[in-house]
Coordinates of C-alpha atoms and ligand atoms in Angstrom, one line a residue:
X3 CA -18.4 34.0 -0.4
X4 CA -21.7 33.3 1.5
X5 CA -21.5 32.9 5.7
X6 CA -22.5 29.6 7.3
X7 CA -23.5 30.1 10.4
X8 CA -23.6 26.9 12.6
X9 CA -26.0 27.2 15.6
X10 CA -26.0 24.7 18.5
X11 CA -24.6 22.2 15.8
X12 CA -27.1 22.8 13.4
X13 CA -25.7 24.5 9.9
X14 CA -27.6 27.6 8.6
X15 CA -27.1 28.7 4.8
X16 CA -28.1 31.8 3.4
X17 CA -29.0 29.7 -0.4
X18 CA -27.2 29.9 -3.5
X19 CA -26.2 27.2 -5.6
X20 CA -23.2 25.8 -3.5
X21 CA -25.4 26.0 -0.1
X22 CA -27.8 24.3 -1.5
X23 CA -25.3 21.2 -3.0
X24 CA -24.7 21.1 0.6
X25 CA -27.9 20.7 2.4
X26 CA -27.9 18.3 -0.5
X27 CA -25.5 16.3 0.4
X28 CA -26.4 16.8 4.1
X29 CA -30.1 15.0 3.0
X30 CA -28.4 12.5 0.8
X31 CA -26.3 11.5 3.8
X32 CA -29.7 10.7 5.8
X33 CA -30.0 14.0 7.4
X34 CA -32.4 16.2 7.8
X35 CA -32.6 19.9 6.3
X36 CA -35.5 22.7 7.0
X37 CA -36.0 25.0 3.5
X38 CA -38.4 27.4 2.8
X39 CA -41.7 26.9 1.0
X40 CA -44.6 29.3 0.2
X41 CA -46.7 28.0 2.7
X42 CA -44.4 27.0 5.7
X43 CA -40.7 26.1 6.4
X44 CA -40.7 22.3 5.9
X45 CA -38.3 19.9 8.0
X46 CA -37.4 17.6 4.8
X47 CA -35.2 13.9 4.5
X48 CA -34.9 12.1 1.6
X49 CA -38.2 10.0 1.4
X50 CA -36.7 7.2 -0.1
X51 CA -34.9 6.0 3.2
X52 CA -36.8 5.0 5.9
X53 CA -34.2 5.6 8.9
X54 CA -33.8 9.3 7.2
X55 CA -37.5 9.6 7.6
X56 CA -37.8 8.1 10.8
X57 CA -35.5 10.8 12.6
X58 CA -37.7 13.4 11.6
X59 CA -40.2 12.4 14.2
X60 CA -37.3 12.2 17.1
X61 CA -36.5 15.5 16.2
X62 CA -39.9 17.4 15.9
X63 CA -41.3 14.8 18.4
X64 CA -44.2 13.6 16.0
X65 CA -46.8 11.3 17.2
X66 CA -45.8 8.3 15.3
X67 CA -48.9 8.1 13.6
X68 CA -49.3 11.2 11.4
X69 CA -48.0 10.6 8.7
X70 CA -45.6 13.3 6.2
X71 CA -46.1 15.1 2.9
X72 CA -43.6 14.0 0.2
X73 CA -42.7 16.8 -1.8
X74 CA -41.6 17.0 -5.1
X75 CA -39.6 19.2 -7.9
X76 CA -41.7 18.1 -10.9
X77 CA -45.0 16.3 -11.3
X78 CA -43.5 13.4 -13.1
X79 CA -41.7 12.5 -10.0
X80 CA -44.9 11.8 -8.4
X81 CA -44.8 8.6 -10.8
X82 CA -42.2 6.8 -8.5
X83 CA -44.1 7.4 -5.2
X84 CA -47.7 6.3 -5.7
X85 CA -49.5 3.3 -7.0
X86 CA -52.1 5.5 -9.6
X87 CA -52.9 8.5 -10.8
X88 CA -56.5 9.3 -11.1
X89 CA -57.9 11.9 -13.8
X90 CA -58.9 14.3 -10.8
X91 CA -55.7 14.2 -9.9
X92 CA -53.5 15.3 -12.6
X93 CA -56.2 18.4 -13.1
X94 CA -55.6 19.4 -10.2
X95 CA -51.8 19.4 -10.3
X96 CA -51.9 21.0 -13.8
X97 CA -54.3 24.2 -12.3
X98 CA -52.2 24.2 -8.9
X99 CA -48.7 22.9 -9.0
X100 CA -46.6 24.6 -8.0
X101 CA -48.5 25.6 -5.0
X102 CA -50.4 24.7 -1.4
X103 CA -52.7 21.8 -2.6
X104 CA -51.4 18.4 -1.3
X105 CA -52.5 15.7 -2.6
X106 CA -53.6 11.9 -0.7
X107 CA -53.5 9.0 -3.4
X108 CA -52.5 5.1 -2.7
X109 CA -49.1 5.0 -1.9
X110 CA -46.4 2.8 -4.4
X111 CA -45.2 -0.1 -2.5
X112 CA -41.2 1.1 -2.8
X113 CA -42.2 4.0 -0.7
X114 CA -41.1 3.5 3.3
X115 CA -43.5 2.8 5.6
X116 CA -42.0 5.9 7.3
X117 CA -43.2 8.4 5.4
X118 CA -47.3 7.4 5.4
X119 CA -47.3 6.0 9.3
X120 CA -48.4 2.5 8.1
X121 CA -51.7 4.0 6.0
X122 CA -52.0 2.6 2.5
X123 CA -51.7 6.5 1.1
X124 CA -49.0 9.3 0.7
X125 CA -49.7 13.0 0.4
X126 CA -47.9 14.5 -2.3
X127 CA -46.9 18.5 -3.2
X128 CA -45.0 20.3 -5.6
X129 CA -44.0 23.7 -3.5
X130 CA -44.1 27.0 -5.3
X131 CA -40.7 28.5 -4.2
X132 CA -37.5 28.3 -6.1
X133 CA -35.2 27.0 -3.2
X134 CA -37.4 23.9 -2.1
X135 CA -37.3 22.8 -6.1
X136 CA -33.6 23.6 -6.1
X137 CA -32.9 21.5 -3.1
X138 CA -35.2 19.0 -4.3
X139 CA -33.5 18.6 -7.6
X140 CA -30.0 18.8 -6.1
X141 CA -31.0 15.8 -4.0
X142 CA -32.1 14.0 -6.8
X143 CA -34.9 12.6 -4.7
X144 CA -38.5 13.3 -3.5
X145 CA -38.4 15.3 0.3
X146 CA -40.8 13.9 2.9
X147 CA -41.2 17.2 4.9
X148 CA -43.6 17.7 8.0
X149 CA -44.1 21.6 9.0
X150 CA -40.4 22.4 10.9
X151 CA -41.9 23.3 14.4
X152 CA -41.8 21.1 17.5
X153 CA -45.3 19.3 17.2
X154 CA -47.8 21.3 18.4
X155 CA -46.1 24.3 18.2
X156 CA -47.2 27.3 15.7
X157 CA -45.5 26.3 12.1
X158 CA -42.8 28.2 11.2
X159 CA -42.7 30.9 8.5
X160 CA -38.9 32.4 8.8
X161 CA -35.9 30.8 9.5
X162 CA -35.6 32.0 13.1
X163 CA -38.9 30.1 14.3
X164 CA -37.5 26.9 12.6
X165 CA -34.3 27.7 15.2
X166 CA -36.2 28.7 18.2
X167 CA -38.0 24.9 18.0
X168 CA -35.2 23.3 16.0
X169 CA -31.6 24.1 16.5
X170 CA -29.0 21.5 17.3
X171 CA -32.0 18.9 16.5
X172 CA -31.3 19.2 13.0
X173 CA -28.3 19.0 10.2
X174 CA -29.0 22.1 8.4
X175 CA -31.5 25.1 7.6
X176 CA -31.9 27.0 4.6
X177 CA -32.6 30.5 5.5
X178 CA -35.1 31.9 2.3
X179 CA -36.5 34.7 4.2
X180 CA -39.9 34.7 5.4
X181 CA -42.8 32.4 3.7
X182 CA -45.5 34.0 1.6
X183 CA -48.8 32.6 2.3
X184 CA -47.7 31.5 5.6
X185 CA -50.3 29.2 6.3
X186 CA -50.3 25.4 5.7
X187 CA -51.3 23.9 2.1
X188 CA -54.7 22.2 1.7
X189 CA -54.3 18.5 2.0
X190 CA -57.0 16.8 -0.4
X191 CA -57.9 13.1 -0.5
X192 CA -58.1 11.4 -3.5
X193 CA -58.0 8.5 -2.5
X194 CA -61.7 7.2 -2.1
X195 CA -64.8 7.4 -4.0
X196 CA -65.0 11.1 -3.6
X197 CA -62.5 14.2 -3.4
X198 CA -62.7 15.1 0.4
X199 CA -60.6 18.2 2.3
X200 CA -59.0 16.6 5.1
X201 CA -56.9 20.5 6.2
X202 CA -58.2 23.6 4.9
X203 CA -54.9 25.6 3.7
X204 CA -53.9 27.8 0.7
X205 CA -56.4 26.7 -1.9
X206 CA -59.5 27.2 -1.1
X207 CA -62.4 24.9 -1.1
X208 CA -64.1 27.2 -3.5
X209 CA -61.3 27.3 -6.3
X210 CA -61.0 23.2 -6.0
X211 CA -64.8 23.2 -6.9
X212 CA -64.4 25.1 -9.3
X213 CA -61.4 22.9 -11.3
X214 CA -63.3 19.7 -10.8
X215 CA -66.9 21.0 -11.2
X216 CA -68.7 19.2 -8.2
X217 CA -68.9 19.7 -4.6
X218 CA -66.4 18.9 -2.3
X219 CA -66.8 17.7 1.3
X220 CA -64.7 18.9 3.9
X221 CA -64.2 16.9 6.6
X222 CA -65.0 18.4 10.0
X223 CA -63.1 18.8 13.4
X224 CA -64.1 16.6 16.2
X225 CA -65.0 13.6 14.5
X226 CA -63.4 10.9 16.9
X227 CA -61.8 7.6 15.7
X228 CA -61.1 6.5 12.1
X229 CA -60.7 10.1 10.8
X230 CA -58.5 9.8 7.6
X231 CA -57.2 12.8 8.8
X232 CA -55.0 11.7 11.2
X233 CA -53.0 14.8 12.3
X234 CA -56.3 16.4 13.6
X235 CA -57.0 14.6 16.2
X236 CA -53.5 16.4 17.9
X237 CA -53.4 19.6 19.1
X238 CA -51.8 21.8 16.7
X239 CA -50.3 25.2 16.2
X240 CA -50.5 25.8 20.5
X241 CA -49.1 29.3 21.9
X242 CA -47.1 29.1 25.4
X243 CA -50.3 31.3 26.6
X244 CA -53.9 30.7 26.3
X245 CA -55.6 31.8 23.2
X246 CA -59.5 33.2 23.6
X247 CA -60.9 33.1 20.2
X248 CA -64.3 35.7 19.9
X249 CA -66.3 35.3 17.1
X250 CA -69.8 36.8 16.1
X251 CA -71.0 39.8 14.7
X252 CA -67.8 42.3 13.8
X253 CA -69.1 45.1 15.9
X254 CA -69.9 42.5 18.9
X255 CA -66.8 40.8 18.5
X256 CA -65.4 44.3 18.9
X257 CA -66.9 45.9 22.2
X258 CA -66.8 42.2 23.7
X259 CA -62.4 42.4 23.0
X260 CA -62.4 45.3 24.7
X261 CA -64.0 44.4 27.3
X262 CA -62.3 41.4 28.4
X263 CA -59.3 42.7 27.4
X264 CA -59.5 45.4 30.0
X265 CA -61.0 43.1 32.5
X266 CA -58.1 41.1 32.5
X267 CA -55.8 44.0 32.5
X268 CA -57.3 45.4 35.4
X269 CA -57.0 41.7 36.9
X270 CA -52.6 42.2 36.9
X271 CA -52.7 39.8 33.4
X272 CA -50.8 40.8 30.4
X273 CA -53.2 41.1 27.2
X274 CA -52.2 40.1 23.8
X275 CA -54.0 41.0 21.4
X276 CA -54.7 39.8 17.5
X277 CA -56.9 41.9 15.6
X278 CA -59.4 40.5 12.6
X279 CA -58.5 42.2 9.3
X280 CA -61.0 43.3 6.5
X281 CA -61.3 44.7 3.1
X282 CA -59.3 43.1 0.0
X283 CA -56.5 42.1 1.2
X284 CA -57.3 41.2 5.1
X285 CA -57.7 37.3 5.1
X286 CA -54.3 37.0 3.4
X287 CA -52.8 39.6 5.4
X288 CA -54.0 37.5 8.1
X289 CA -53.0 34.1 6.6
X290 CA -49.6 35.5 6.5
X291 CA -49.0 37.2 9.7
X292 CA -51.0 34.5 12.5
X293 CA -48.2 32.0 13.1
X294 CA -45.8 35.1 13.5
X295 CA -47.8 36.7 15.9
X296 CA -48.5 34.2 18.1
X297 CA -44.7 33.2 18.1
X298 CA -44.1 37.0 18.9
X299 CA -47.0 37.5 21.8
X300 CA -45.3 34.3 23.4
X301 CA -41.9 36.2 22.9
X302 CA -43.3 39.0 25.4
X303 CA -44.4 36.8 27.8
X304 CA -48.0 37.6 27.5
X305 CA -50.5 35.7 29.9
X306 CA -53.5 35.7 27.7
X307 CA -54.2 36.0 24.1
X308 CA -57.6 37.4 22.9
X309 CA -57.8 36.8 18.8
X310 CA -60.8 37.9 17.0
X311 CA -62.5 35.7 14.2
X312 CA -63.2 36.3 10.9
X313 CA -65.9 35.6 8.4
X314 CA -64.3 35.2 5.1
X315 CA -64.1 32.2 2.7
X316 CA -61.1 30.9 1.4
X317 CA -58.1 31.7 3.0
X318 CA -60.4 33.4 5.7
X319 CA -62.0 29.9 6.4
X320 CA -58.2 28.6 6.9
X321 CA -56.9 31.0 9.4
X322 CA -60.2 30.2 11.2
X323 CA -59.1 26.6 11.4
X324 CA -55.7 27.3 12.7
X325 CA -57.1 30.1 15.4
X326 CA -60.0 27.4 16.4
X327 CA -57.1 24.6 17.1
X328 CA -54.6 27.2 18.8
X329 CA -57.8 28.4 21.5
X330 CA -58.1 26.8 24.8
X331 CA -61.6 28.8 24.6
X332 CA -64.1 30.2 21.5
X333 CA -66.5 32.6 23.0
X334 CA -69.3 33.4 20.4
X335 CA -70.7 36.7 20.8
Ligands
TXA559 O1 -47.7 23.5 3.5 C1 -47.5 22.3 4.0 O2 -48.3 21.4 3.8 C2 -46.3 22.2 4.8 C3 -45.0 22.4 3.9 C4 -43.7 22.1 4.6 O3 -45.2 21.7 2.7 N1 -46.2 20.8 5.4 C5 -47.0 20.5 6.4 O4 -46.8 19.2 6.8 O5 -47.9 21.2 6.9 P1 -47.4 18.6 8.2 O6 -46.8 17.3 8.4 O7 -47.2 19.6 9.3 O8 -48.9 18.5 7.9 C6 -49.4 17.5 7.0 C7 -50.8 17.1 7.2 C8 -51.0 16.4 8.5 O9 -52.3 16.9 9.1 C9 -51.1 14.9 8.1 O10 -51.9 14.2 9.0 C10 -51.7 15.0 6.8 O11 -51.2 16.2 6.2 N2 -51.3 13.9 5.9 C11 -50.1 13.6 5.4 N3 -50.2 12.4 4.8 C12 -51.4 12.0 4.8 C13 -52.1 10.8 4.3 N4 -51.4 9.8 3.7 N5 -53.4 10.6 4.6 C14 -54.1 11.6 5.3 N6 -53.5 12.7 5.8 C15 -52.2 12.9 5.6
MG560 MG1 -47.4 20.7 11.0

């Protein structure tokens, strides 16, 4: 017999098939259930109904206009939720489903308005770990699922982030241990003349190219008003304390850590301090350990966080994404 815990009203399951009936249930009721993916925990609600949908921004307290990824269990499901399917596109979910790509294409008209904030496209995934498929089936319909932090939080990659921000806001969690990647998937727009990256994440430009054969843009930070992108203009991924990014040369970046990092110290202030890792290996280390750390760091109660960049494509260039949005500060040394 499996323990459900119920914290501050919110039901937690430890998943096996008759937890996971029930958090169907729970979502086919209109409720909303965070499960485990491979990237992050995902906050999901049936994407069929709009009022469903719409309570996921009251509980994460989503700017309104940002619209959600719908997630699915099986790539012919994505048949029901958008209005084509370009030849791009079904490559790409035949080399990466199930995994971290998302997918933007023009949205079917059945959809809610919910789900894409008013824009004429949806973002579409198939996630790579067995319980989000299992829920997903169970519920018989297609999840729309946002990362399951408070906005502008770091996302969460084990259950207890998702109750630290969550608890009592939400019907039910599915507690599948801690997420794999643990960084966000790549969200991919397919929806204009050419392929464009709209969020780095767990594909990486370089493998994309590589399935289509041609270039692909990405679309950069900072570029004010009609970004199709519309979750980056919001500040994303934010620790309690200030976060000092250093990049530069590794041994510069280095000596100029240390430096400030005792400085401060001998100021009274308490030092975090995130660590770039190399060698095979490091950027996925990284990738799966930032959002943890800078959960944990605001845990102790630092007053300053000091994280040191990396130069790495791939996942590299993603966890340098997410460190650039959580700094108040980049010094370049
Ligand atoms: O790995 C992930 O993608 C996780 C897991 C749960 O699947 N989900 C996730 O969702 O990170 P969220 O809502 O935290 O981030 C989705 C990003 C946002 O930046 C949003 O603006 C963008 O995708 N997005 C969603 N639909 C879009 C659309 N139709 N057009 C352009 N951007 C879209
Ligand atoms: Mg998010």
């Amino acid at each position: 017999m499996t323990r459900v815990l119920r914290i501050d009203r919110t039901l937690v399951f430890p998943p096996d098939g008759r937890t996971i009936a029930a958090a169907a249930r729970l979502i086919r009721r209109g409720g909303l259930v965070a499960f485990p993916t491979e990237t992050v925990y995902g906050l999901g609600a049936d994407a069929t109904r709009g009022a469903a949908v719409a309570r996921i921004f009251t509980a994460k307290g989503r700017p309104p206009g940002n619209p959600l990824i719908v997630h699915v269990a099986d790539p012919d499901q994505v048949r029901g939720i958008v209005a084509s399917l370009p030849a791009d596109a079904l490559k790409l979910m035949r080399c990466f489903w199930p995994g971290p790509l998302s997918l933007v294409l023009p949205r079917s008209a059945a959809l809610p308005q919910e789900v894409s904030a008013g824009r004429p496209t949806v973002a579409v995934r198939m996630p790579a770990h067995p319980v989000a498929l299992y829920l997903i089936r169970a519920a018989g319909v297609p999840l729309a699922a946002p990362s399951a932090n408070r906005s502008g939080r770091p996302s969460p990659t084990t259950a207890g982030h998702v109750l630290e921000d969550l608890a009592g806001r939400i019907e039910g969690l599915l507690d599948g241990g801690p997420c794999s990647v643990g960084v966000e998937s790549t969200v991919l727009d397919l929806s204009g003349s050419r392929p464009l990256i709209l969020r780095p994440g767990g594909i990486g430009r370089e493998q994309l190219q590589e399935a289509l054969g041609v270039a692909i843009e990405e679309r950069s930070r900072g570029e004010a008003g009609t970004s199709p992108a519309p979750g980056l203009g919001y500040r994303h991924y934010r620790p309690r304390a200030p976060l000092i990014l250093i990049t530069g040369s590794r041994d510069r970046r280095a000596a100029a850590m240390e430096a400030l990092a005792r400085g401060c110290r001998r100021g009274g202030s308490r030092v975090g301090v995130i660590r770039a890792r190399s060698g095979p290996g490091g950027a996925r280390e990284m990738a799966r350990e930032l959002f943890p750390e800078l959960r944990r760091l605001d845990g102790r109660g630092v007053d300053l966080i000091l994280a040191e960049g990396i130069s790495a494509p791939g996942l590299g260039h993603t966890v340098m994404d997410r460190l650039r949005q959580a700094a108040a500060r980049v010094i370049r040394v």
